[in-house]
Amino acid sequence: MNRQVLILTTTLYFLSFSSTNAVTLDWIKQIGSAGRDDSWGTSADGLGNVYISGYTEGDLGGPNAGISDAFVSKFNSAGDLLWTRQLGSIANDYSRGVSADGLGNVYVSGHTRGDLGGVNAGSYDVFLSKFDSAGNLLWTEQLGSNASDEDWGVTADRLGGVYVSGSTAGALGAENFGSYDGFVSKYDSDGKLLWTEQIGLSRIDQSFGVSSDGLGNVYISGFTFGSLGGANAGQTDAFVSKYDASGNRLWVQQLGTVGLDESNSVSVDGLGNVYISGSTEGDLGGMHAGGTRDVFLSKLDQAGNLLWTRQLGTSRLDVNGGVSADRFGNVYLSGHTSGDLANANAGPSDAFLAKYDDEGNLVWTEQFGTTRIDSGFRVSVDGFGGVYLSGRTDGSLSGPNAGSSDAFLAKFSDPVPEPHSVLLGVFACVSLTLPIRGKRGARQKQTFNKLG
């Protein structure tokens, strides 16, 4: 079967976009094959480049090895595609995380049912791959138990540490405490596994977000049905946990309402403040907007003390995709909405991007989409006013759709402000993820080759 790859530039004619703020949309790039293509991860390297990762059922960077392959693409700040690499086995392979180390290397994480960097231990295994700046694959490592192990993100710090976070139904770093536990694993830059820590109770506990602070500490966020860092407030509570460079757990904080609450992303600013974002069915940081779910954003200090929580939503479904804090104390929140956050919704679902200052004030919100389903997943900042949002579209954001769904990357320019305070020269590294959960707490997994 002939397969076609399209790289398309922004044509505003196809967009429903509203902007009344200083922030501007620079460009949107749409990348796709004749199959289904999704972008789940994005990371700016601070050198003028940005990376996205995801999965493809087609041929984006080489012939497809199986049903679905992982991929990673590199763009420059002007939106030019520099290269795409495809990684796969004869089974299903997906990437959910990408992180640039600031030295020209990029790390891609995901999970596979096949043999990418070793023999599959059972069901899904986690994998971690390293590429150089030219897109050459340097190594791939595979990690798994005899049960299902799933990656949800990766972050590389400036000290040579690489951290992968996810969920396991087996025993990766300790005895499994329930049906699913969260985990975080640390590798060195040569792919050597240094340690794995597992966190969980007797019920379902999962880790989705991971971020490092540049000082050797790593943070994970997720949800728990139990009491990891305090008494459970309802069904599932969000949690965030901090570990030192040796894998010692320093603290866990839990946040919840009587409904379903979960965090799927975490980011650290230059002062060591921690931001987590996610979804809530209750009132975490304000009155619930009346829809199925609202997005929330919480700020904690480096000791784990909660400083504030903000809630964002419409009367429809609002889903968080990611969070990224810059060195000036600004925080960017991404996701998708079925309602009207910044302007009238163009279709069933629009992507959105929101900015908060370090005191939790909402500065602006942008919403864009087509008449089809458009989902914003990940967000990353480059330190120079560039804000990047990756996701998936079933429509035509910047030209004809190449297949059933295409990956996209959008760049916004946000003028660099005068900082409220002087921040340390430590840059946060972040890779973010998106869990899918049901109304009644039943854990739902994205089925990549059957998405509607």
Short mmCIF file of C-alpha atoms in Angstrom, two decimals, residues 75-363:
data_model
loop_
_atom_site.label_atom_id
_atom_site.label_comp_id
_atom_site.label_asym_id
_atom_site.label_seq_id
_atom_site.Cartn_x
_atom_site.Cartn_y
_atom_site.Cartn_z
CA PHE A 75 11.65 20.94 14.23
CA ASN A 76 13.54 24.22 14.35
CA SER A 77 12.04 27.40 15.81
CA ALA A 78 10.71 28.41 12.39
CA GLY A 79 8.72 25.20 12.15
CA ASP A 80 10.89 23.47 9.57
CA LEU A 81 10.93 19.69 9.93
CA LEU A 82 14.55 18.59 10.34
CA TRP A 83 14.06 14.85 10.70
CA THR A 84 11.69 12.08 11.79
CA ARG A 85 12.69 8.71 13.15
CA GLN A 86 10.39 5.71 13.50
CA LEU A 87 10.94 2.98 16.09
CA GLY A 88 9.03 -0.26 16.18
CA SER A 89 8.78 -4.02 16.51
CA ILE A 90 6.35 -6.46 14.90
CA ALA A 91 3.95 -5.71 17.77
CA ASN A 92 2.38 -2.47 19.05
CA ASP A 93 4.81 0.29 20.04
CA TYR A 94 3.80 3.70 21.42
CA SER A 95 5.71 6.74 22.65
CA ARG A 96 4.22 8.97 25.33
CA GLY A 97 7.23 10.99 26.36
CA VAL A 98 10.14 12.97 24.91
CA SER A 99 12.77 15.08 26.67
CA ALA A 100 15.73 17.05 25.32
CA ASP A 101 18.77 17.28 27.59
CA GLY A 102 20.00 20.69 26.39
CA LEU A 103 23.17 19.12 24.99
CA GLY A 104 21.68 18.13 21.65
CA ASN A 105 20.46 14.70 22.69
CA VAL A 106 16.84 13.65 22.99
CA TYR A 107 15.26 10.80 24.96
CA VAL A 108 12.09 9.04 23.86
CA SER A 109 10.06 6.81 26.17
CA GLY A 110 7.10 4.55 25.59
CA HIS A 111 5.94 0.99 25.87
CA THR A 112 6.06 -2.01 23.58
CA ARG A 113 4.58 -5.48 23.27
CA GLY A 114 7.62 -6.52 21.26
CA ASP A 115 11.40 -6.57 21.54
CA LEU A 116 12.93 -3.11 21.08
CA GLY A 117 15.85 -3.13 23.51
CA GLY A 118 15.64 -6.64 24.90
CA VAL A 119 13.32 -9.63 25.18
CA ASN A 120 9.77 -8.72 26.21
CA ALA A 121 9.14 -9.83 29.80
CA GLY A 122 5.35 -10.02 29.46
CA SER A 123 2.49 -7.97 28.06
CA TYR A 124 3.73 -4.36 27.68
CA ASP A 125 7.30 -3.37 28.62
CA VAL A 126 8.64 0.15 29.06
CA PHE A 127 11.35 1.34 26.67
CA LEU A 128 13.76 4.27 26.66
CA SER A 129 15.71 5.37 23.56
CA LYS A 130 18.40 8.01 23.10
CA PHE A 131 19.00 9.89 19.84
CA ASP A 132 21.71 12.42 19.03
CA SER A 133 21.05 15.82 17.44
CA ALA A 134 21.20 14.34 13.94
CA GLY A 135 18.61 11.70 14.75
CA ASN A 136 20.99 8.77 15.08
CA LEU A 137 19.74 6.11 17.48
CA LEU A 138 22.38 5.63 20.19
CA TRP A 139 20.71 3.00 22.36
CA THR A 140 17.40 1.53 23.49
CA GLU A 141 16.73 -0.07 26.88
CA GLN A 142 13.70 -2.17 27.79
CA LEU A 143 12.25 -2.60 31.29
CA GLY A 144 9.45 -4.93 32.29
CA SER A 145 7.90 -7.45 34.62
CA ASN A 146 5.76 -10.49 33.83
CA ALA A 147 2.71 -8.20 33.93
CA SER A 148 1.76 -5.01 32.09
CA ASP A 149 4.21 -2.10 32.44
CA GLU A 150 3.34 1.23 30.81
CA ASP A 151 5.35 4.40 30.34
CA TRP A 152 3.74 7.82 30.83
CA GLY A 153 6.69 10.19 30.49
CA VAL A 154 10.41 10.95 30.59
CA THR A 155 12.55 13.84 31.80
CA ALA A 156 16.29 14.44 31.40
CA ASP A 157 18.11 16.69 33.85
CA ARG A 158 21.33 18.65 33.28
CA LEU A 159 23.33 16.32 35.52
CA GLY A 160 23.13 13.32 33.19
CA GLY A 161 20.12 11.71 34.84
CA VAL A 162 17.16 10.42 32.83
CA TYR A 163 13.91 9.52 34.58
CA VAL A 164 11.03 7.43 33.28
CA SER A 165 7.69 7.25 35.06
CA GLY A 166 4.64 5.09 34.58
CA SER A 167 2.52 2.31 36.00
CA THR A 168 3.08 -1.37 36.57
CA ALA A 169 0.89 -4.34 37.38
CA GLY A 170 4.00 -6.27 38.35
CA ALA A 171 7.10 -5.82 40.48
CA LEU A 172 9.64 -3.44 38.94
CA GLY A 173 11.20 -1.88 42.03
CA ALA A 174 9.44 -3.67 44.87
CA GLU A 175 6.59 -6.03 45.58
CA ASN A 176 3.38 -4.85 43.92
CA PHE A 177 0.98 -3.47 46.51
CA GLY A 178 -2.20 -3.56 44.44
CA SER A 179 -3.50 -4.06 40.93
CA TYR A 180 -1.42 -1.14 39.64
CA ASP A 181 1.44 0.79 41.25
CA GLY A 182 3.22 3.90 40.10
CA PHE A 183 6.96 3.77 39.47
CA VAL A 184 9.91 5.99 38.59
CA SER A 185 13.21 4.71 37.18
CA LYS A 186 16.51 6.54 36.84
CA TYR A 187 19.03 5.90 34.06
CA ASP A 188 22.37 7.48 33.33
CA SER A 189 23.14 9.03 29.94
CA ASP A 190 24.60 5.72 28.72
CA GLY A 191 21.37 3.83 29.39
CA LYS A 192 22.42 2.11 32.60
CA LEU A 193 19.53 1.56 35.00
CA LEU A 194 20.48 3.08 38.37
CA TRP A 195 17.33 2.49 40.42
CA THR A 196 13.58 1.97 40.31
CA GLU A 197 11.13 3.01 43.00
CA GLN A 198 7.56 1.74 43.18
CA ILE A 199 4.73 3.55 44.96
CA GLY A 200 1.31 2.14 45.77
CA LEU A 201 -1.26 0.75 48.17
CA SER A 202 -3.72 -2.13 48.06
CA ARG A 203 -5.83 -0.52 45.32
CA ILE A 204 -5.02 1.23 42.04
CA ASP A 205 -2.23 3.82 42.14
CA GLN A 206 -0.78 5.24 38.95
CA SER A 207 1.92 7.73 38.07
CA PHE A 208 1.51 9.88 34.96
CA GLY A 209 3.68 13.01 35.21
CA VAL A 210 7.43 13.29 35.77
CA SER A 211 9.74 16.32 36.04
CA SER A 212 13.24 17.07 37.33
CA ASP A 213 14.46 20.27 38.97
CA GLY A 214 18.06 20.34 37.75
CA LEU A 215 19.39 19.73 41.28
CA GLY A 216 19.08 15.96 41.16
CA ASN A 217 15.52 15.74 42.47
CA VAL A 218 12.65 14.19 40.55
CA TYR A 219 8.90 14.56 40.95
CA ILE A 220 6.07 12.29 39.87
CA SER A 221 2.33 12.88 39.93
CA GLY A 222 -0.70 10.70 39.45
CA PHE A 223 -3.71 9.40 41.33
CA THR A 224 -4.50 7.02 44.17
CA PHE A 225 -7.58 5.27 45.51
CA GLY A 226 -5.88 5.11 48.90
CA SER A 227 -3.99 7.35 51.31
CA LEU A 228 -0.46 7.96 50.03
CA GLY A 229 0.06 11.42 51.46
CA GLY A 230 -3.00 11.95 53.63
CA ALA A 231 -6.53 10.68 54.11
CA ASN A 232 -8.36 9.99 50.86
CA ALA A 233 -11.05 12.63 50.29
CA GLY A 234 -13.28 10.61 47.97
CA GLN A 235 -12.80 8.19 45.11
CA THR A 236 -9.43 9.00 43.54
CA ASP A 237 -7.15 11.75 44.81
CA ALA A 238 -4.31 13.42 42.96
CA PHE A 239 -0.82 13.03 44.42
CA VAL A 240 2.68 14.38 43.87
CA SER A 241 5.85 12.84 45.28
CA LYS A 242 9.44 14.08 45.46
CA TYR A 243 12.56 11.86 45.31
CA ASP A 244 16.22 12.74 45.67
CA ALA A 245 18.95 11.70 43.24
CA SER A 246 19.38 8.35 45.02
CA GLY A 247 15.70 7.45 44.85
CA ASN A 248 14.83 8.29 48.45
CA ARG A 249 11.29 9.52 48.79
CA LEU A 250 11.31 12.94 50.46
CA TRP A 251 7.59 13.67 50.63
CA VAL A 252 4.16 12.84 49.21
CA GLN A 253 1.22 15.22 49.07
CA GLN A 254 -2.36 14.26 48.29
CA LEU A 255 -5.11 16.50 46.93
CA GLY A 256 -8.73 15.62 46.38
CA THR A 257 -12.48 16.15 46.63
CA VAL A 258 -15.37 13.72 47.07
CA GLY A 259 -15.25 13.01 43.32
CA LEU A 260 -12.58 11.83 40.92
CA ASP A 261 -9.34 13.83 41.03
CA GLU A 262 -6.09 12.98 39.29
CA SER A 263 -2.90 14.66 38.18
CA ASN A 264 -1.39 13.75 34.85
CA SER A 265 1.45 16.27 34.67
CA VAL A 266 4.04 18.02 36.82
CA SER A 267 6.60 20.77 36.22
CA VAL A 268 9.20 22.60 38.32
CA ASP A 269 10.21 26.26 37.98
CA GLY A 270 13.62 27.85 38.57
CA LEU A 271 13.00 28.36 42.30
CA GLY A 272 12.03 24.77 42.98
CA ASN A 273 8.29 25.41 43.10
CA VAL A 274 6.25 22.46 41.89
CA TYR A 275 3.18 22.71 39.66
CA ILE A 276 0.78 19.85 39.09
CA SER A 277 -2.20 19.84 36.77
CA GLY A 278 -4.99 17.41 36.12
CA SER A 279 -8.72 16.87 36.17
CA THR A 280 -11.35 17.11 38.89
CA GLU A 281 -15.05 16.41 39.24
CA GLY A 282 -15.25 18.50 42.40
CA ASP A 283 -14.24 21.87 43.80
CA LEU A 284 -10.45 21.89 44.23
CA GLY A 285 -9.66 25.50 43.50
CA GLY A 286 -13.04 27.09 42.95
CA MET A 287 -16.64 26.39 42.07
CA HIS A 288 -17.02 23.49 39.65
CA ALA A 289 -18.14 24.86 36.29
CA GLY A 290 -20.92 22.30 35.97
CA GLY A 291 -19.40 20.14 33.26
CA THR A 292 -18.21 16.55 33.39
CA ARG A 293 -14.72 17.57 34.48
CA ASP A 294 -12.70 20.72 35.08
CA VAL A 295 -8.97 21.26 34.75
CA PHE A 296 -7.00 22.21 37.87
CA LEU A 297 -3.57 23.69 38.52
CA SER A 298 -1.84 23.57 41.93
CA LYS A 299 1.40 25.14 43.12
CA LEU A 300 3.51 23.68 45.94
CA ASP A 301 6.79 24.89 47.36
CA GLN A 302 9.91 22.72 47.36
CA ALA A 303 8.98 21.31 50.78
CA GLY A 304 5.61 20.13 49.47
CA ASN A 305 3.43 22.82 51.07
CA LEU A 306 0.36 23.68 49.00
CA LEU A 307 0.42 27.38 48.04
CA TRP A 308 -2.67 27.66 45.83
CA THR A 309 -5.01 25.79 43.48
CA ARG A 310 -6.88 27.18 40.49
CA GLN A 311 -9.73 25.58 38.56
CA LEU A 312 -10.58 26.13 34.89
CA GLY A 313 -13.63 24.83 33.10
CA THR A 314 -16.84 25.24 31.14
CA SER A 315 -20.26 23.62 31.35
CA ARG A 316 -18.94 20.87 29.07
CA LEU A 317 -16.01 18.43 29.29
CA ASP A 318 -12.58 20.00 29.88
CA VAL A 319 -9.47 17.78 29.85
CA ASN A 320 -5.94 18.63 30.95
CA GLY A 321 -3.07 17.72 28.66
CA GLY A 322 0.02 19.12 30.35
CA VAL A 323 1.76 21.85 32.33
CA SER A 324 5.08 23.63 31.85
CA ALA A 325 6.67 26.32 34.04
CA ASP A 326 9.26 28.75 32.71
CA ARG A 327 12.19 30.43 34.48
CA PHE A 328 10.17 33.61 35.03
CA GLY A 329 7.54 31.92 37.18
CA ASN A 330 4.91 31.72 34.45
CA VAL A 331 2.95 28.51 34.06
CA TYR A 332 1.33 27.21 30.88
CA LEU A 333 -1.58 24.79 30.95
CA SER A 334 -2.73 22.78 27.92
CA GLY A 335 -5.59 20.48 27.06
CA HIS A 336 -8.83 20.33 25.14
CA THR A 337 -12.37 21.46 25.76
CA SER A 338 -15.85 20.71 24.48
CA GLY A 339 -16.98 24.13 25.68
CA ASP A 340 -16.12 27.78 25.20
CA LEU A 341 -13.04 28.72 27.24
CA ALA A 342 -11.74 31.60 25.12
CA ASN A 343 -14.18 31.70 22.20
CA ALA A 344 -16.95 29.64 20.63
CA ASN A 345 -15.99 26.01 20.12
CA ALA A 346 -15.37 25.21 16.47
CA GLY A 347 -16.35 21.55 16.68
CA PRO A 348 -16.75 18.65 19.12
CA SER A 349 -13.44 19.45 20.83
CA ASP A 350 -10.92 22.30 20.58
CA ALA A 351 -7.33 22.51 21.83
CA PHE A 352 -6.57 25.18 24.41
CA LEU A 353 -3.58 26.87 26.01
CA ALA A 354 -3.74 28.98 29.18
CA LYS A 355 -1.15 31.07 31.02
CA TYR A 356 -0.99 31.75 34.77
CA ASP A 357 1.46 33.92 36.67
CA ASP A 358 3.34 32.72 39.76
CA GLU A 359 0.55 33.95 42.04
CA GLY A 360 -2.09 31.91 40.24
CA ASN A 361 -3.68 34.73 38.26
CA LEU A 362 -5.06 33.69 34.87
CA VAL A 363 -3.30 35.89 32.30
#
